[in-house]
Every structure is written in C-alpha cells, then in structure tokens.
PDB file of C-alpha atoms in Angstrom:
ATOM      1  CA  MET P1102      40.631 -10.188   0.109  1.00 79.00           C
ATOM      2  CA  TRP P1103      36.895 -12.430  -1.118  1.00 84.00           C
ATOM      3  CA  LEU P1104      35.966  -9.877   2.236  1.00 92.00           C
ATOM      4  CA  ARG P1105      35.770  -6.889   3.141  1.00 92.00           C
ATOM      5  CA  VAL P1106      34.024  -4.816   5.584  1.00 95.00           C
ATOM      6  CA  ASP P1107      33.593  -1.562   6.233  1.00 95.00           C
ATOM      7  CA  PRO P1108      33.084   0.596   9.877  1.00 93.00           C
ATOM      8  CA  ARG P1109      31.558   2.939   8.555  1.00 94.00           C
ATOM      9  CA  LEU P1110      28.427   0.936   7.584  1.00 94.00           C
ATOM     10  CA  SER P1111      25.621   0.665  10.054  1.00 95.00           C
ATOM     11  CA  VAL P1112      26.142  -2.833  10.205  1.00 95.00           C
ATOM     12  CA  PRO P1113      28.463  -4.084  13.066  1.00 96.00           C
ATOM     13  CA  VAL P1114      32.155  -4.960  11.640  1.00 97.00           C
ATOM     14  CA  TYR P1115      31.033  -9.050  13.332  1.00 97.00           C
ATOM     15  CA  GLN P1116      28.258  -8.707  11.483  1.00 96.00           C
ATOM     16  CA  GLN P1117      29.775  -7.230   8.296  1.00 96.00           C
ATOM     17  CA  VAL P1118      32.397 -10.666   8.412  1.00 97.00           C
ATOM     18  CA  VAL P1119      29.418 -12.976   8.905  1.00 97.00           C
ATOM     19  CA  ASP P1120      27.731 -12.182   5.773  1.00 94.00           C
ATOM     20  CA  GLY P1121      30.948 -12.219   3.703  1.00 95.00           C
ATOM     21  CA  ILE P1122      31.807 -15.222   4.233  1.00 96.00           C
ATOM     22  CA  LYS P1123      27.674 -16.715   3.873  1.00 94.00           C
ATOM     23  CA  ALA P1124      28.068 -14.759   0.436  1.00 91.00           C
ATOM     24  CA  ALA P1125      31.161 -16.197  -0.745  1.00 93.00           C
ATOM     25  CA  ILE P1126      29.615 -19.732   1.082  1.00 93.00           C
ATOM     26  CA  ALA P1127      26.156 -19.145  -1.308  1.00 88.00           C
ATOM     27  CA  SER P1128      28.179 -17.583  -4.558  1.00 86.00           C
ATOM     28  CA  GLY P1129      30.572 -21.031  -4.479  1.00 89.00           C
ATOM     29  CA  LEU P1130      34.143 -18.935  -3.809  1.00 93.00           C
ATOM     30  CA  LEU P1131      34.494 -20.898  -0.492  1.00 95.00           C
ATOM     31  CA  ARG P1132      32.969 -24.481  -0.659  1.00 95.00           C
ATOM     32  CA  PRO P1133      32.808 -27.156   1.681  1.00 96.00           C
ATOM     33  CA  GLY P1134      36.095 -28.023   3.317  1.00 96.00           C
ATOM     34  CA  ASP P1135      37.483 -25.012   2.655  1.00 97.00           C
ATOM     35  CA  ARG P1136      40.004 -23.529   5.408  1.00 97.00           C
ATOM     36  CA  LEU P1137      39.083 -20.179   5.968  1.00 98.00           C
ATOM     37  CA  PRO P1138      42.230 -18.313   8.172  1.00 97.00           C
ATOM     38  CA  PRO P1139      42.793 -18.361  11.350  1.00 97.00           C
ATOM     39  CA  VAL P1140      41.166 -15.641  13.293  1.00 97.00           C
ATOM     40  CA  ARG P1141      44.087 -13.036  14.041  1.00 97.00           C
ATOM     41  CA  GLU P1142      44.785 -13.386  10.017  1.00 97.00           C
ATOM     42  CA  LEU P1143      42.372 -12.241   8.826  1.00 97.00           C
ATOM     43  CA  ALA P1144      41.737  -9.782  11.552  1.00 97.00           C
ATOM     44  CA  LEU P1145      45.250  -8.098  10.537  1.00 97.00           C
ATOM     45  CA  GLU P1146      44.473  -8.985   6.249  1.00 96.00           C
ATOM     46  CA  LEU P1147      41.123  -6.455   6.733  1.00 96.00           C
ATOM     47  CA  THR P1148      42.186  -3.864  10.090  1.00 96.00           C
ATOM     48  CA  ILE P1149      40.167  -5.359  12.233  1.00 97.00           C
ATOM     49  CA  ASN P1150      40.467  -6.332  16.441  1.00 97.00           C
ATOM     50  CA  HIS P1151      40.980 -10.019  16.897  1.00 97.00           C
ATOM     51  CA  ASN P1152      38.202 -10.590  18.884  1.00 98.00           C
ATOM     52  CA  THR P1153      35.698  -9.144  15.589  1.00 98.00           C
ATOM     53  CA  VAL P1154      36.514 -11.690  13.681  1.00 98.00           C
ATOM     54  CA  ALA P1155      36.141 -14.362  16.611  1.00 98.00           C
ATOM     55  CA  LYS P1156      32.710 -13.018  17.034  1.00 98.00           C
ATOM     56  CA  ALA P1157      31.804 -13.993  13.449  1.00 98.00           C
ATOM     57  CA  TYR P1158      33.529 -16.903  13.192  1.00 98.00           C
ATOM     58  CA  GLN P1159      31.792 -18.024  17.204  1.00 97.00           C
ATOM     59  CA  GLU P1160      28.078 -17.247  15.157  1.00 96.00           C
ATOM     60  CA  LEU P1161      28.915 -17.961  12.421  1.00 96.00           C
ATOM     61  CA  GLU P1162      29.691 -22.355  14.205  1.00 95.00           C
ATOM     62  CA  ARG P1163      26.626 -21.603  16.232  1.00 91.00           C
ATOM     63  CA  GLU P1164      25.025 -22.118  12.992  1.00 89.00           C
ATOM     64  CA  ARG P1165      26.743 -24.840  11.108  1.00 90.00           C
ATOM     65  CA  VAL P1166      27.920 -22.321   8.301  1.00 94.00           C
ATOM     66  CA  ILE P1167      31.487 -23.279   9.399  1.00 97.00           C
ATOM     67  CA  GLU P1168      32.854 -26.343  11.730  1.00 96.00           C
ATOM     68  CA  VAL P1169      36.441 -25.226  14.302  1.00 94.00           C
ATOM     69  CA  ILE P1170      38.542 -28.521  14.525  1.00 94.00           C
ATOM     70  CA  ARG P1171      41.209 -28.370  17.533  1.00 93.00           C
ATOM     71  CA  GLY P1172      44.978 -28.041  15.824  1.00 94.00           C
ATOM     72  CA  ARG P1173      43.416 -28.951  12.377  1.00 96.00           C
ATOM     73  CA  GLY P1174      41.581 -25.072  11.971  1.00 96.00           C
ATOM     74  CA  THR P1175      38.084 -23.690  10.862  1.00 97.00           C
ATOM     75  CA  PHE P1176      36.167 -25.193   7.723  1.00 98.00           C
ATOM     76  CA  VAL P1177      33.530 -24.393   5.586  1.00 97.00           C
ATOM     77  CA  ALA P1178      30.826 -26.974   6.765  1.00 96.00           C
ATOM     78  CA  ALA P1179      28.877 -29.434   4.048  1.00 93.00           C
ATOM     79  CA  ARG P1180      25.574 -27.899   3.624  1.00 83.00           C
ATOM     80  CA  PRO P1181      23.710 -29.860   6.837  1.00 73.00           C
ATOM     81  CA  SER P1182      20.566 -32.070   6.268  1.00 72.00           C
ATOM     82  CA  GLY P1183      18.856 -30.527   9.173  1.00 78.00           C
ATOM     83  CA  ARG P1184      17.494 -28.100  10.122  1.00 82.00           C
ATOM     84  CA  PRO P1185      19.048 -25.610  12.920  1.00 76.00           C
ATOM     85  CA  PRO P1186      17.593 -25.387  15.886  1.00 79.00           C
ATOM     86  CA  ASP P1187      16.832 -21.858  14.900  1.00 82.00           C
ATOM     87  CA  TYR P1188      14.822 -22.885  12.035  1.00 86.00           C
ATOM     88  CA  GLU P1189      11.620 -20.914  12.613  1.00 92.00           C
ATOM     89  CA  GLU P1190      13.433 -18.108  14.159  1.00 92.00           C
ATOM     90  CA  ARG P1191      15.361 -17.543  11.844  1.00 87.00           C
ATOM     91  CA  VAL P1192      12.275 -18.168   8.407  1.00 93.00           C
ATOM     92  CA  LYS P1193      10.372 -15.502  10.673  1.00 95.00           C
ATOM     93  CA  THR P1194      13.341 -12.898  10.394  1.00 93.00           C
ATOM     94  CA  LEU P1195      13.335 -13.444   6.334  1.00 92.00           C
ATOM     95  CA  GLN P1196      10.170 -12.900   6.372  1.00 95.00           C
ATOM     96  CA  ASP P1197       9.664  -9.583   8.047  1.00 95.00           C
ATOM     97  CA  GLU P1198      12.809  -8.833   6.277  1.00 93.00           C
ATOM     98  CA  MET P1199      11.234  -9.415   2.455  1.00 92.00           C
ATOM     99  CA  ARG P1200       8.399  -7.340   3.665  1.00 93.00           C
ATOM    100  CA  ARG P1201       9.484  -5.081   4.154  1.00 94.00           C
ATOM    101  CA  ILE P1202      12.076  -5.343   0.673  1.00 92.00           C
ATOM    102  CA  TRP P1203       8.650  -5.063  -0.825  1.00 91.00           C
ATOM    103  CA  ILE P1204       7.183  -2.968   1.147  1.00 93.00           C
ATOM    104  CA  GLU P1205       9.931  -0.353  -0.175  1.00 94.00           C
ATOM    105  CA  ALA P1206      10.510  -1.248  -3.575  1.00 93.00           C
ATOM    106  CA  TYR P1207       6.882   0.466  -3.814  1.00 92.00           C
ATOM    107  CA  HIS P1208       7.623   2.856  -2.715  1.00 94.00           C
ATOM    108  CA  LEU P1209      10.297   2.808  -5.920  1.00 94.00           C
ATOM    109  CA  GLY P1210       7.711   2.461  -7.583  1.00 95.00           C
ATOM    110  CA  LEU P1211       9.589  -0.888  -8.579  1.00 94.00           C
ATOM    111  CA  ASP P1212       6.563  -3.565 -10.271  1.00 92.00           C
ATOM    112  CA  ALA P1213       6.916  -7.349  -8.919  1.00 91.00           C
ATOM    113  CA  ASP P1214       8.267  -8.619 -11.911  1.00 93.00           C
ATOM    114  CA  THR P1215      10.964  -6.217 -11.526  1.00 93.00           C
ATOM    115  CA  VAL P1216      11.611  -7.015  -7.391  1.00 90.00           C
ATOM    116  CA  GLN P1217      11.906 -10.860  -8.783  1.00 90.00           C
ATOM    117  CA  GLU P1218      13.523 -10.388 -11.122  1.00 91.00           C
ATOM    118  CA  MET P1219      16.194  -8.162  -9.356  1.00 91.00           C
ATOM    119  CA  PHE P1220      16.349 -11.624  -6.265  1.00 86.00           C
ATOM    120  CA  ARG P1221      17.551 -13.145  -9.075  1.00 87.00           C
ATOM    121  CA  ALA P1222      20.066 -11.060 -10.690  1.00 86.00           C
ATOM    122  CA  ALA P1223      21.255 -11.014  -6.794  1.00 81.00           C
ATOM    123  CA  ALA P1224      21.776 -14.946  -6.787  1.00 77.00           C
ATOM    124  CA  PRO P1225      24.535 -16.192  -5.778  1.00 70.00           C
ATOM    125  CA  GLY P1226      26.115 -17.252  -9.881  1.00 66.00           C
ATOM    126  CA  ALA P1227      24.157 -15.034 -11.362  1.00 63.00           C
ATOM    127  CA  LYS P1228      25.481 -11.558 -13.974  1.00 60.00           C
ATOM    128  CA  ASP P1229      25.340  -9.099 -11.435  1.00 48.00           C
ATOM    129  CA  ALA P1230      26.351 -11.410  -8.372  1.00 43.00           C
ATOM    130  CA  LYS P1231      29.885 -12.767 -10.276  1.00 43.00           C
ATOM    131  CA  GLU P1232      30.574  -8.575 -11.166  1.00 43.00           C
ATOM    132  CA  GLY P1233      29.021  -6.609  -8.193  1.00 41.00           C
ATOM    133  CA  THR P1234      27.519  -4.335  -9.469  1.00 37.00           C
ATOM    134  CA  GLY P1235      24.031  -5.437  -7.450  1.00 40.00           C
ATOM    135  CA  ASP P1236      22.948  -3.010  -9.786  1.00 39.00           C
ATOM    136  CA  ALA P1237      20.142  -5.009 -11.487  1.00 39.00           C
ATOM    137  CA  VAL P1238      17.622  -1.944 -11.768  1.00 40.00           C
ATOM    138  CA  GLY P1239      18.163   0.926 -14.844  1.00 42.00           C
ATOM    139  CA  ARG P1240      17.585   4.698 -13.829  1.00 36.00           C
ATOM    140  CA  ARG P1241      13.208   3.628 -15.291  1.00 36.00           C
ATOM    141  CA  GLY P1242      13.112   0.751 -12.676  1.00 39.00           C
ATOM    142  CA  GLU P1243      13.553  -1.159 -14.934  1.00 39.00           C
ATOM    143  CA  ILE P1244      16.108  -3.745 -15.114  1.00 36.00           C
ATOM    144  CA  ALA P1245      18.939  -3.179 -17.053  1.00 40.00           C
ATOM    145  CA  ASP P1246      19.604  -5.103 -19.751  1.00 39.00           C
ATOM    146  CA  GLU P1247      23.170  -7.362 -19.379  1.00 41.00           C
ATOM    147  CA  ASP P1248      23.621  -6.779 -23.564  1.00 42.00           C
ATOM    148  CA  ALA P1249      23.900  -2.778 -23.182  1.00 41.00           C
TER     149      ALA P1249
END
C-alpha cells in the first residue's frame, strides 16, 4: 500500500492520511485524474475508522487537492492555476515551519548548505525520497555520498 498511518505518532491519523496523499501526488505516484479508493475501502485497508478517512478527504477537497464527483468517485484534482482561498495563511504556516527547521538545524550544528541539500534530497523525485530512506545526512552532519 502506498499510504501508511501510525496511530502512535503525535500527528493525528487524519492528518497522516492528508500528508500521505499530498506526498504521493508531489512524488508523481498519484497524478491528476487518478481515482482514489472509496472512503470505506481505504479505511479498511489502513485499519482505521471510515470517519477518519472522510475527514481527510474533506480537508483535501477544501484545499483543492482532490475532487469528489458524485456517482463516480474521488479523484486527484488538476493542479489549480489560481491561489487557494487560504493561500496567505498557508504560506505563513510554511514560513513558520521553515524557521523552526532552520533553528533546529543550527542547534544540530548543520550549516546552510547542508540544510539546503537535505531539502533537495527530500524533494519529490530525489533519490533518497524515492528510496524512502529520508536520511541524507551522514554521522557527522554531512550529506551522505550516494555512491558510497
């Protein structure tokens, strides 16, 4: 299954579903027009309550990531050409999160170049992102050599 949730995490399960679907779209695993599983089917697959999946789908629809077509199903939406209604709020949230990451990186002794390379490695299509390792930093805070 391309989507996993872990109820032991501090992130709410519905948010894990939202984040997982967004990540699958960003990585190209899911493309505009792809049909998502029905709510109950995905809930059974993930062994979670169907209301949790419904809440995740509602959030994704609100963010214009997916579209629900009555009688046909739920589909990955085409990337919108305009900005979502809550664009400013979401950009501020993203900036706050990036600021938090930079502060944490500083306290780990990572320099700006290393953090930027970590962002690149985490991007959809990057080797580490595809392989699911997510660990671009070596033991000494250096970028891991892909050929090593």
